[in-house]
PDB file of C-alpha atoms and ligand atoms in Angstrom:
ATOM      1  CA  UNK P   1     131.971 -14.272  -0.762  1.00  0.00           C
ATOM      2  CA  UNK P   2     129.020 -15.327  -2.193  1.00  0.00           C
ATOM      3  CA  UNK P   3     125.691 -13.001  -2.257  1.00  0.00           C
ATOM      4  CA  UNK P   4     122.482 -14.364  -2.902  1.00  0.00           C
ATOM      5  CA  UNK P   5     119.330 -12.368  -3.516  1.00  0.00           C
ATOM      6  CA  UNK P   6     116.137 -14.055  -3.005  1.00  0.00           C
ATOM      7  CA  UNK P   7     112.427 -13.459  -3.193  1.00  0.00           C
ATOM      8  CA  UNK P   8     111.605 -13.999  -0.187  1.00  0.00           C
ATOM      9  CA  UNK P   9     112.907 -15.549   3.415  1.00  0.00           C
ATOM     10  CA  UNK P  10     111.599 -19.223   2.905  1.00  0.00           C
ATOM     11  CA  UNK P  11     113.755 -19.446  -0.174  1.00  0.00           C
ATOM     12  CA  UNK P  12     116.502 -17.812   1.313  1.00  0.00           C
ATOM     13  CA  UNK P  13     115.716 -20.904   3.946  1.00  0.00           C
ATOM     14  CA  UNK P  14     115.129 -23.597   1.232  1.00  0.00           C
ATOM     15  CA  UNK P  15     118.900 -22.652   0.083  1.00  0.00           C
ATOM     16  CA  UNK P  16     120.469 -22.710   3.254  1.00  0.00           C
ATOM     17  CA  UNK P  17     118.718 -26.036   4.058  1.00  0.00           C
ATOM     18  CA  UNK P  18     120.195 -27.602   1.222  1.00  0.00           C
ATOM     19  CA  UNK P  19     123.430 -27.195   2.059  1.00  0.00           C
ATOM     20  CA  UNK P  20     122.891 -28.425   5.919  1.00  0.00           C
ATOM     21  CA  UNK P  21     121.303 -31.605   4.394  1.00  0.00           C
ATOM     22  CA  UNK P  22     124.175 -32.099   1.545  1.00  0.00           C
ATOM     23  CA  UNK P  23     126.735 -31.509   4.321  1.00  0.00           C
ATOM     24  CA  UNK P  24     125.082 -34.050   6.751  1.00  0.00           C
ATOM     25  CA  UNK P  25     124.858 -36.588   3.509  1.00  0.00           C
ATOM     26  CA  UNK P  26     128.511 -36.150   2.971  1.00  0.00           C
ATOM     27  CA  UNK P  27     129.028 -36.549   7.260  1.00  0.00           C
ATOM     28  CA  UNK P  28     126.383 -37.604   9.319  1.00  0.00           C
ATOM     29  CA  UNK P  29     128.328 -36.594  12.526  1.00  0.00           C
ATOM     30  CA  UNK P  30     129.259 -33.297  11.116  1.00  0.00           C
ATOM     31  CA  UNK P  31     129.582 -29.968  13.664  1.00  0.00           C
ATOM     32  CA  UNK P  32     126.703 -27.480  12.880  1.00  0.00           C
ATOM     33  CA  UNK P  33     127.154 -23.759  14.051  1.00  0.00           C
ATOM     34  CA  UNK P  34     123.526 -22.707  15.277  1.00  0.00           C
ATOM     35  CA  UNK P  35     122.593 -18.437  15.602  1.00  0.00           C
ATOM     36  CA  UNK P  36     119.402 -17.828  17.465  1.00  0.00           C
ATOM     37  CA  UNK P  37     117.335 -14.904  16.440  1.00  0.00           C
ATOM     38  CA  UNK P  38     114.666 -14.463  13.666  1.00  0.00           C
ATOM     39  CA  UNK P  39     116.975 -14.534  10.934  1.00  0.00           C
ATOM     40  CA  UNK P  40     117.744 -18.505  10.907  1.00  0.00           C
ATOM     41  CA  UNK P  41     114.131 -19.457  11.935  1.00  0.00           C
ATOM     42  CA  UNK P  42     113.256 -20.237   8.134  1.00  0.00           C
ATOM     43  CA  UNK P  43     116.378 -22.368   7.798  1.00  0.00           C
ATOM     44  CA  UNK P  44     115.044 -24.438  11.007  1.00  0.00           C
ATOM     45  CA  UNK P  45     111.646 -24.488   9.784  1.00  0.00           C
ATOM     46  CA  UNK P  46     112.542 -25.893   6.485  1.00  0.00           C
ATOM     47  CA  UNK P  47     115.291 -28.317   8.314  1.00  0.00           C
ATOM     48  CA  UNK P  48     112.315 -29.696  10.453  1.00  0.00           C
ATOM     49  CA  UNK P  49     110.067 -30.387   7.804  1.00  0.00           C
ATOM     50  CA  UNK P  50     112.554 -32.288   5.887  1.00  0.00           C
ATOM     51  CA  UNK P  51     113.348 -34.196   8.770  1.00  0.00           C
ATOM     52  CA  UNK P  52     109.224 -34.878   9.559  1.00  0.00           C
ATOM     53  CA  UNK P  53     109.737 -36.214   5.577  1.00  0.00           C
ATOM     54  CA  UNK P  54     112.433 -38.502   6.801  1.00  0.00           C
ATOM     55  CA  UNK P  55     114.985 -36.804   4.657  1.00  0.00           C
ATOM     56  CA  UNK P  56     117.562 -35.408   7.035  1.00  0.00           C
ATOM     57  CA  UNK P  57     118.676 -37.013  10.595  1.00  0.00           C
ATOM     58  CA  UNK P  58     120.504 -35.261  12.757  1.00  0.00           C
ATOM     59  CA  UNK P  59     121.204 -38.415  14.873  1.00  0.00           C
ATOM     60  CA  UNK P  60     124.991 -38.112  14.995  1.00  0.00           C
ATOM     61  CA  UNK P  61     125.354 -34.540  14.575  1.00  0.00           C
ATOM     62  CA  UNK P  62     126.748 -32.244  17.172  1.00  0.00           C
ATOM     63  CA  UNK P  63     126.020 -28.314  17.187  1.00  0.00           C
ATOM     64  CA  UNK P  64     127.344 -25.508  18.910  1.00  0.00           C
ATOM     65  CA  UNK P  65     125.256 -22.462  19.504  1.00  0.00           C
ATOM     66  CA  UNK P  66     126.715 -18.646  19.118  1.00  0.00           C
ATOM     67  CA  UNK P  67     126.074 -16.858  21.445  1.00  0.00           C
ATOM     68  CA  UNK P  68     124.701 -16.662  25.263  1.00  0.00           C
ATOM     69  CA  UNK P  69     123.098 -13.581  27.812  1.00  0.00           C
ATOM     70  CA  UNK P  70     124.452 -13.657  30.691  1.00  0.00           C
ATOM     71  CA  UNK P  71     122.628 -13.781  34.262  1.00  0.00           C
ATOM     72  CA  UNK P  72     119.570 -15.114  32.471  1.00  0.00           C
ATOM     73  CA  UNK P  73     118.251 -17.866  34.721  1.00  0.00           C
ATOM     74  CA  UNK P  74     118.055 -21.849  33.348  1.00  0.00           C
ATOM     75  CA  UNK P  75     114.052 -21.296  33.243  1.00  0.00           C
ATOM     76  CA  UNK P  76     113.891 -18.632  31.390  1.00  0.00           C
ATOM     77  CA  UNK P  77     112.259 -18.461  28.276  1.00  0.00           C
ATOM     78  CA  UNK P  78     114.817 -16.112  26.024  1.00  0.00           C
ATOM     79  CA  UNK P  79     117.694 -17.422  26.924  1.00  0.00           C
ATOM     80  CA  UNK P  80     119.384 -18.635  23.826  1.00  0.00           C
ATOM     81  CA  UNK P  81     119.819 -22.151  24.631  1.00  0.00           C
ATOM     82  CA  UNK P  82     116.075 -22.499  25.648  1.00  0.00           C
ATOM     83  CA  UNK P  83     115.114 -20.940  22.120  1.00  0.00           C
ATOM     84  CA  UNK P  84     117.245 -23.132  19.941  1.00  0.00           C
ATOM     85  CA  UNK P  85     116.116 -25.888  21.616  1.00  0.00           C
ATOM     86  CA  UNK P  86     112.336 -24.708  21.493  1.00  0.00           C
ATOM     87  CA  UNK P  87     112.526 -23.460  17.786  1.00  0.00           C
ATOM     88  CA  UNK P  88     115.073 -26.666  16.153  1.00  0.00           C
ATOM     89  CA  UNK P  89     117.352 -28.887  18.318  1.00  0.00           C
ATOM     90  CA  UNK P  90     114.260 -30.451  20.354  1.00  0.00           C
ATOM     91  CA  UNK P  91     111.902 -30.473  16.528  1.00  0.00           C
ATOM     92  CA  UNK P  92     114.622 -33.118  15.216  1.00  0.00           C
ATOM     93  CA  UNK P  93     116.565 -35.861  16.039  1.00  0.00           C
ATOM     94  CA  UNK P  94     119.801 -34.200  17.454  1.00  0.00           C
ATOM     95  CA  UNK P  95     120.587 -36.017  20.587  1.00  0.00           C
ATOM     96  CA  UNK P  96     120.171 -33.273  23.902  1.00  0.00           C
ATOM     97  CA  UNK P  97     123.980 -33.995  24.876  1.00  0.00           C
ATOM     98  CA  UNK P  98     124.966 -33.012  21.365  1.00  0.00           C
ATOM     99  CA  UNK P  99     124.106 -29.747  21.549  1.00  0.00           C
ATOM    100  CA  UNK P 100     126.624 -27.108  23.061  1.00  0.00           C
ATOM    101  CA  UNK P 101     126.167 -23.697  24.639  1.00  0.00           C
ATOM    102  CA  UNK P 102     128.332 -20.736  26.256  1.00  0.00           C
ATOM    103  CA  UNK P 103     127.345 -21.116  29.913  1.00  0.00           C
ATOM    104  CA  UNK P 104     125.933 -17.569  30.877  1.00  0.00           C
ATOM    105  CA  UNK P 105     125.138 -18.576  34.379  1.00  0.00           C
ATOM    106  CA  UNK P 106     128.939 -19.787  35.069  1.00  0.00           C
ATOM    107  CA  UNK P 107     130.662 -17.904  38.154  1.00  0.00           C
ATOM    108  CA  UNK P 108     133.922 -18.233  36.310  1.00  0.00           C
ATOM    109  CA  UNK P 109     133.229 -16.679  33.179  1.00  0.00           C
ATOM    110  CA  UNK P 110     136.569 -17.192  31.617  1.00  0.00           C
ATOM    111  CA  UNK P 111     137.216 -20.436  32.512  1.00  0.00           C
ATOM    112  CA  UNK P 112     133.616 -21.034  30.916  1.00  0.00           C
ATOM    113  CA  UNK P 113     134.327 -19.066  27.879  1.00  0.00           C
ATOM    114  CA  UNK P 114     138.115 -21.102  27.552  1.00  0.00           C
ATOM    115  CA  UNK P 115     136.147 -24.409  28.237  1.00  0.00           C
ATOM    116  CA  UNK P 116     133.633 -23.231  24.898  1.00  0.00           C
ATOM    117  CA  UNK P 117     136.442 -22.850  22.679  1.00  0.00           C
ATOM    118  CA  UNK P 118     138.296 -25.951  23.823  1.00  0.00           C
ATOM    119  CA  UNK P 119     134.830 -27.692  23.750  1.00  0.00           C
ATOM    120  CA  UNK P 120     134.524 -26.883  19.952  1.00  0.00           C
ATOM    121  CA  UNK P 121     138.131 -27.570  19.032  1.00  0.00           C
ATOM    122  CA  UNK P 122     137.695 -31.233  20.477  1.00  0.00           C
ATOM    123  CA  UNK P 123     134.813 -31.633  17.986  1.00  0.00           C
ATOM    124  CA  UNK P 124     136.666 -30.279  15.499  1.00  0.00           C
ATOM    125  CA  UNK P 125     135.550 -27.286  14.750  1.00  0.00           C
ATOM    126  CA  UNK P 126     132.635 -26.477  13.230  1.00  0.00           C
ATOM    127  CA  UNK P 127     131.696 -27.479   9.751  1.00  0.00           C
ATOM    128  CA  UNK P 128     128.761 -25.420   8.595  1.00  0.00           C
ATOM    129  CA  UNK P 129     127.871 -22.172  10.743  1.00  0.00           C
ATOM    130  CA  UNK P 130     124.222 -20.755  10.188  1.00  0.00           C
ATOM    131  CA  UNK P 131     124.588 -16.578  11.023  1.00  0.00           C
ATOM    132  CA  UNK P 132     122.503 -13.418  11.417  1.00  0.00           C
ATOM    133  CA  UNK P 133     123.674 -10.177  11.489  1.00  0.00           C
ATOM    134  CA  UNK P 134     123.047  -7.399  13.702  1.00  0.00           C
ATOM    135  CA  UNK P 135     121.632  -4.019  12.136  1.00  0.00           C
ATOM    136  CA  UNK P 136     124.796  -2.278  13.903  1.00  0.00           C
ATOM    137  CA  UNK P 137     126.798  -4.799  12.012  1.00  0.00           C
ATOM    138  CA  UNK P 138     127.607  -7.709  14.985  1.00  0.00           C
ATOM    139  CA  UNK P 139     127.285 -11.311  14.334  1.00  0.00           C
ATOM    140  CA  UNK P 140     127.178 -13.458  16.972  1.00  0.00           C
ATOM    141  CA  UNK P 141     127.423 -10.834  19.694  1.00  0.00           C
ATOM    142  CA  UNK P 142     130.829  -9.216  18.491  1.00  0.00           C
ATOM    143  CA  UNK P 143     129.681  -5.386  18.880  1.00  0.00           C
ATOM    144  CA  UNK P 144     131.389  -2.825  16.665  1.00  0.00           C
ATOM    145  CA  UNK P 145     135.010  -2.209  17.849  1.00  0.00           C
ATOM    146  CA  UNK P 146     135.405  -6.272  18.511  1.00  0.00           C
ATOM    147  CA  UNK P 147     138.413  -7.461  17.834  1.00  0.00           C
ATOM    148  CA  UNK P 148     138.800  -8.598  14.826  1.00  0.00           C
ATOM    149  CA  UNK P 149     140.812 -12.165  16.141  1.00  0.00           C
ATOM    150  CA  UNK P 150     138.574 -12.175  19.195  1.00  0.00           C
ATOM    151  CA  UNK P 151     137.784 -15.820  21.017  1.00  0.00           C
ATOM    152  CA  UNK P 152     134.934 -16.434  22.951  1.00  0.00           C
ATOM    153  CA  UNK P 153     134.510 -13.868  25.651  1.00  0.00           C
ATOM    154  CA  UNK P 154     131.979 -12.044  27.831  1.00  0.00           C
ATOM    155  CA  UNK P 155     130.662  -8.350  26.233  1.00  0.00           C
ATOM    156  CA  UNK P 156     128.342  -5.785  26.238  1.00  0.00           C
ATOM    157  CA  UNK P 157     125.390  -5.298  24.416  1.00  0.00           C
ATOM    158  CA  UNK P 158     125.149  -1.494  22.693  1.00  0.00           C
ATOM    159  CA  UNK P 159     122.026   0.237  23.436  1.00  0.00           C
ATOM    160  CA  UNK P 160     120.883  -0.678  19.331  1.00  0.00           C
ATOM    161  CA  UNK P 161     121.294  -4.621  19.969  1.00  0.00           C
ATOM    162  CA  UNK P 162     119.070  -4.322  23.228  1.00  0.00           C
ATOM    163  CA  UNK P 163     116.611  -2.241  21.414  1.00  0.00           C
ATOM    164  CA  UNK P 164     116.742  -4.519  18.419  1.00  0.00           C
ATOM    165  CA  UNK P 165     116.012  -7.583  20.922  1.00  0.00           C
ATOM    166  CA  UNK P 166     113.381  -5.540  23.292  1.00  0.00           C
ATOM    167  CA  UNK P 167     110.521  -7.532  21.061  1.00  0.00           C
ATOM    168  CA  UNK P 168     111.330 -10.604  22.549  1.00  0.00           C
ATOM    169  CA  UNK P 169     111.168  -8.964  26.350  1.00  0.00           C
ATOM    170  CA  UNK P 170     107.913  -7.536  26.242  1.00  0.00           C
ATOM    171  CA  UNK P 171     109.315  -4.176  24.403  1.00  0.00           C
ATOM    172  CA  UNK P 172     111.135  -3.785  27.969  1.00  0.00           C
ATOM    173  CA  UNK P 173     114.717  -2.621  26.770  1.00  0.00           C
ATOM    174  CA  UNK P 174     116.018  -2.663  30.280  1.00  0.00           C
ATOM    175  CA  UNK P 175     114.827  -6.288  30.576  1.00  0.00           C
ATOM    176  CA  UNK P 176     117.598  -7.138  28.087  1.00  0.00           C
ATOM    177  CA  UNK P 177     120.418  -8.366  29.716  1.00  0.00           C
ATOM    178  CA  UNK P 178     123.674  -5.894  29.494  1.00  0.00           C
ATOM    179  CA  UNK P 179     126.307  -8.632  29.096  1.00  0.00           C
ATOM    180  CA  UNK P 180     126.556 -11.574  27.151  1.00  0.00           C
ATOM    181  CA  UNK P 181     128.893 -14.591  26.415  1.00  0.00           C
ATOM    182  CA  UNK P 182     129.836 -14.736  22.824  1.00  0.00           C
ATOM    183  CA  UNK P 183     132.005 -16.574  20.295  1.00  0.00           C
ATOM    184  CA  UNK P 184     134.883 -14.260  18.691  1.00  0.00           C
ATOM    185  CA  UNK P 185     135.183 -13.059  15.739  1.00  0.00           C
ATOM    186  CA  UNK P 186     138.352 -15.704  15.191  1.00  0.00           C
ATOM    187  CA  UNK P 187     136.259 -18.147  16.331  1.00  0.00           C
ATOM    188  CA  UNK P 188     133.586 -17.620  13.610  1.00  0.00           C
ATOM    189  CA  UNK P 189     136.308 -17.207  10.797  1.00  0.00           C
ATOM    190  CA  UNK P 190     137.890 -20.558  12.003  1.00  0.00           C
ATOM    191  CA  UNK P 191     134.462 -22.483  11.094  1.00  0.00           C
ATOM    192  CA  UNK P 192     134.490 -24.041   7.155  1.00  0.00           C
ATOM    193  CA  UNK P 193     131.421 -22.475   5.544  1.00  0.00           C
ATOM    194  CA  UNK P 194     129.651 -19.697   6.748  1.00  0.00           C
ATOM    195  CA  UNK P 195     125.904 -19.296   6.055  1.00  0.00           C
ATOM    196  CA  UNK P 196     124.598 -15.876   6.619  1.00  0.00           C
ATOM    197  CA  UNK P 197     120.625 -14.952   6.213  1.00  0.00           C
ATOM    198  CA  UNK P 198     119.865 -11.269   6.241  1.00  0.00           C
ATOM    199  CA  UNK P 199     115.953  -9.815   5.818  1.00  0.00           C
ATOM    200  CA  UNK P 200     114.331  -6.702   5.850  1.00  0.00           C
ATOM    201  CA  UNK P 201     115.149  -3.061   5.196  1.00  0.00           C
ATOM    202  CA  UNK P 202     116.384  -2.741   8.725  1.00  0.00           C
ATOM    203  CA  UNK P 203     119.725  -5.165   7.785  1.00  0.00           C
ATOM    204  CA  UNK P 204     120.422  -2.742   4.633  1.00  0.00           C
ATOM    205  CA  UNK P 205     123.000  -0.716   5.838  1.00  0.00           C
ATOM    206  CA  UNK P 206     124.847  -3.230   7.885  1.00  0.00           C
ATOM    207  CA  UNK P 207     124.733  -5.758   4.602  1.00  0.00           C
ATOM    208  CA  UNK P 208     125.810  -3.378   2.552  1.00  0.00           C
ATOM    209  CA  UNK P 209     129.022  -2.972   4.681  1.00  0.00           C
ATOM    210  CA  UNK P 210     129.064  -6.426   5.315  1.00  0.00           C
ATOM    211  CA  UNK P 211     129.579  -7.442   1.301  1.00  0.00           C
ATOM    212  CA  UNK P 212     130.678  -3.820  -0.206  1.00  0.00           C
ATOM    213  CA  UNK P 213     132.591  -1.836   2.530  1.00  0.00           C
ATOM    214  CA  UNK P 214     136.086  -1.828   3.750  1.00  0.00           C
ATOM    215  CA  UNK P 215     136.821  -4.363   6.710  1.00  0.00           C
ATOM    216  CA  UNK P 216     136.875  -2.665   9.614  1.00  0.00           C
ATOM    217  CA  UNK P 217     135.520  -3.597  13.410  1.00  0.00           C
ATOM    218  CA  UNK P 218     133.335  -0.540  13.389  1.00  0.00           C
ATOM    219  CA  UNK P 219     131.265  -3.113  11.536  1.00  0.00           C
ATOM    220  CA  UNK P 220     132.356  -6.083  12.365  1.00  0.00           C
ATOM    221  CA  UNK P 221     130.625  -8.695  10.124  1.00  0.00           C
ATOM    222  CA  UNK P 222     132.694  -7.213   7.675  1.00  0.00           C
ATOM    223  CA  UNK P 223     135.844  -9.543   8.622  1.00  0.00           C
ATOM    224  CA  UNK P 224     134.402 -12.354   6.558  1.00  0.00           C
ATOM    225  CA  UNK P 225     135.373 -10.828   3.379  1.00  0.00           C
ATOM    226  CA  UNK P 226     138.563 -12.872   4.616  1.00  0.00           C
ATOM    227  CA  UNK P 227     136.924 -16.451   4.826  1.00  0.00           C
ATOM    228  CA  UNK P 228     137.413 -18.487   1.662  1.00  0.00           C
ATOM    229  CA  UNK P 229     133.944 -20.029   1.602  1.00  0.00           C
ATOM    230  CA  UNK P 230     130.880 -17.827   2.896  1.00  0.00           C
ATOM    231  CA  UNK P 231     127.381 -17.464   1.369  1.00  0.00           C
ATOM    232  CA  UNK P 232     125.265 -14.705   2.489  1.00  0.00           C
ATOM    233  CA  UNK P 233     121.750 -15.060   1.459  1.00  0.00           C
ATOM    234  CA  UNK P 234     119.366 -11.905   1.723  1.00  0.00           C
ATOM    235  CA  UNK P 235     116.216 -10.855   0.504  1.00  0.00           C
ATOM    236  CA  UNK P 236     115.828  -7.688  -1.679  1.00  0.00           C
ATOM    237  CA  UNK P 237     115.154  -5.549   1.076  1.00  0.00           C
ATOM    238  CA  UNK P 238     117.990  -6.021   2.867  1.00  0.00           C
ATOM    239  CA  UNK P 239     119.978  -6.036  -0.491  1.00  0.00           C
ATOM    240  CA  UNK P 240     118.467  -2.298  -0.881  1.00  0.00           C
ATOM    241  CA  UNK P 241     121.707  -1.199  -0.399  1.00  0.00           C
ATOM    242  CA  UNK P 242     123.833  -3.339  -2.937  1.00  0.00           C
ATOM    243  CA  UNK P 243     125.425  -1.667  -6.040  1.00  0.00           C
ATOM    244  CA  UNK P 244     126.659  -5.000  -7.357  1.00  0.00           C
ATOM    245  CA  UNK P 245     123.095  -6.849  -6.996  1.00  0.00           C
ATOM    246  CA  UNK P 246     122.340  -7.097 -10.641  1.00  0.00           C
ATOM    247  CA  UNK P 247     125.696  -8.834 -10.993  1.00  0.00           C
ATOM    248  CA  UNK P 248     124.696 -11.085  -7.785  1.00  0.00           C
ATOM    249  CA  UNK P 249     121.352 -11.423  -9.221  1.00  0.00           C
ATOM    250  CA  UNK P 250     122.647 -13.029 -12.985  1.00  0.00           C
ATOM    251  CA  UNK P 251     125.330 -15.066 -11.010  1.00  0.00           C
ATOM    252  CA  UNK P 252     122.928 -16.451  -9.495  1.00  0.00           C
ATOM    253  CA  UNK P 253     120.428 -17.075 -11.913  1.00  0.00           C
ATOM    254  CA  UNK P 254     123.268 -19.180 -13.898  1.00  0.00           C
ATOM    255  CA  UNK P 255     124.947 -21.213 -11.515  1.00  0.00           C
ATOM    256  CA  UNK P 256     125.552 -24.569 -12.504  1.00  0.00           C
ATOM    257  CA  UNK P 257     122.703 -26.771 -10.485  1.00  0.00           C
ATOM    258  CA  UNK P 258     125.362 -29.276  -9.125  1.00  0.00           C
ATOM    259  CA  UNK P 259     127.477 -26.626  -7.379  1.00  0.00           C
ATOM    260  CA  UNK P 260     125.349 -25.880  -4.484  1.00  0.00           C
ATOM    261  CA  UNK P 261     126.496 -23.072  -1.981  1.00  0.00           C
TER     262      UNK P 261
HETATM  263  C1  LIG B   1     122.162 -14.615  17.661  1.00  0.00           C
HETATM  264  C2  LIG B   1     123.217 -13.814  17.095  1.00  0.00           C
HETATM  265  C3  LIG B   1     122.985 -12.420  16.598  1.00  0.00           C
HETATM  266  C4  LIG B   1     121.806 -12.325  15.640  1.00  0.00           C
HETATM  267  C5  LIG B   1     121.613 -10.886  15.207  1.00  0.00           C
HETATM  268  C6  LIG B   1     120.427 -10.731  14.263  1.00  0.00           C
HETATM  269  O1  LIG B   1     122.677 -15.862  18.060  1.00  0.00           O
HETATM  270  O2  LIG B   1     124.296 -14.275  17.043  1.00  0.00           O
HETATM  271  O3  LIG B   1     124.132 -11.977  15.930  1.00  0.00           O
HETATM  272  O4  LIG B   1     122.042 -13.143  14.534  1.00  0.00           O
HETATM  273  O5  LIG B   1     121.420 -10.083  16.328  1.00  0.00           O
HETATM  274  O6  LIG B   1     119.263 -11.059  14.950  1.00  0.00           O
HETATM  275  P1  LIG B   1     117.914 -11.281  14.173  1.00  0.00           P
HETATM  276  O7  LIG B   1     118.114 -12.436  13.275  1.00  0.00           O
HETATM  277  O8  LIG B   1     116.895 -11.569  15.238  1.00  0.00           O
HETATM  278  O9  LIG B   1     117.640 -10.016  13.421  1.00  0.00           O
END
């Protein structure tokens, strides 16, 4: 695991961007894991304006989003597919059909959840998958006691996630949908590089766990101290926490400029 401590969040998105554009250099048609939520939005703002620069196409790329409420109606403006398209997929080239989504409206949940997993085997599998993490410790939606080898499956949101996301329901917690569709925690470990962008005092704790604790699905970010190749980038707020950040800091500081994340 690599930790990264940053100034501030448009670095922390000027690194991550990097690495989407090397990967996409390398493979224009590679798979691209996209997390909704505040976290990412530098990394999309920074992938946009290289894109406006005619640096980066997305043209062949496909991308496969996290995480999905469920019961939230096709027109409405928080649901997660509506937001990535609205804050990145829809700013660049990526073609509409290329973009993939848990179905949260599905009648047969399971069979839509199977179908997601099946959907991002036959792309085979995701190359580069851009995270947040929850201040209870979740990415994607996997809630504290997840399974650590969960697929993608429906579950509820803990009272702290539906607080956490109130702000973008009008501060109406009970407008928050309960129940959600989202990739497992298996599913996440099965992608090739994680990216994961943490900011703000509020991640502290849950970072802290995430790159110092013991693995365990009370926190269940933690499970990527198992993944051979993740970066997680966070400011020094949410680095507050860190008894190795000097160490991260210098490592940092003298990393060989061709190596990349
Ligand atoms: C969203 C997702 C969640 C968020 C997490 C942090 O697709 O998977 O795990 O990444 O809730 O959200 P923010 O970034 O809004 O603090």
């Amino acid at each position: 695991m690599e930790t990264v401590i940053l100034d501030d969040p448009a670095a922390l998105g000027r690194v991550a961007a990097d690495a989407v554009v090397a990967l996409l250099e390398r493979r224009p048609d590679a798979v691209l894991g996209l997390a909704t939520g505040s976290s990412p939005l530098p990394v999309y703002e920074e992938l946009v304006r290289r894109h406006e620069a005619g640096k980066v196409s997305f043209a062949r790329a496909r991308a496969f989003t996290l995480d999905e409420y469920v019961g939230l109606p096709e027109d409405h403006p928080e649901r997660y597919r509506t937001v990535i398209e609205r804050e990145f997929t829809s700013r660049v080239d990526l073609r509409a059909d290329a973009l993939h989504s848990p179905d949260g409206t599905a009648e047969d949940i399971p069979a839509a959840c199977a179908a997601y997993e099946d959907a991002i085997l036959a792309a085979g599998g995701v190359d580069l998958q851009i995270l947040g993490i929850g201040s209870d410790g979740h990415i994607a939606f996997n809630e504290p006691g997840s399974s650590l080898a969960s697929r993608t499956r429906i579950k509820t949101l803990t009272r702290q996630t539906r607080s956490d996301n109130a702000r973008f329901f009008d501060d109406d917690v009970d407008a928050v949908p309960t129940h959600c569709l989202t990739q497992g925690l298996a599913t996440i470990m099965a992608a090739r590089h994680l990216v994961l962008l943490a900011t703000g005092r509020g991640k502290a704790e849950a970072v802290h766990h995430l790159v110092e604790g013991p693995v365990s699905a009370m926190w269940p970010a933690t499970i990527l101290q198992h993944h051979p190749h993740v970066t997680v980038l966070l400011d020094p707020a949410a680095a507050g926490r860190l008894q190795l950040a000097p160490y991260y800091r210098e490592t940092w500081a003298s990393k060989p400029d061709w190596q990349g994340i």
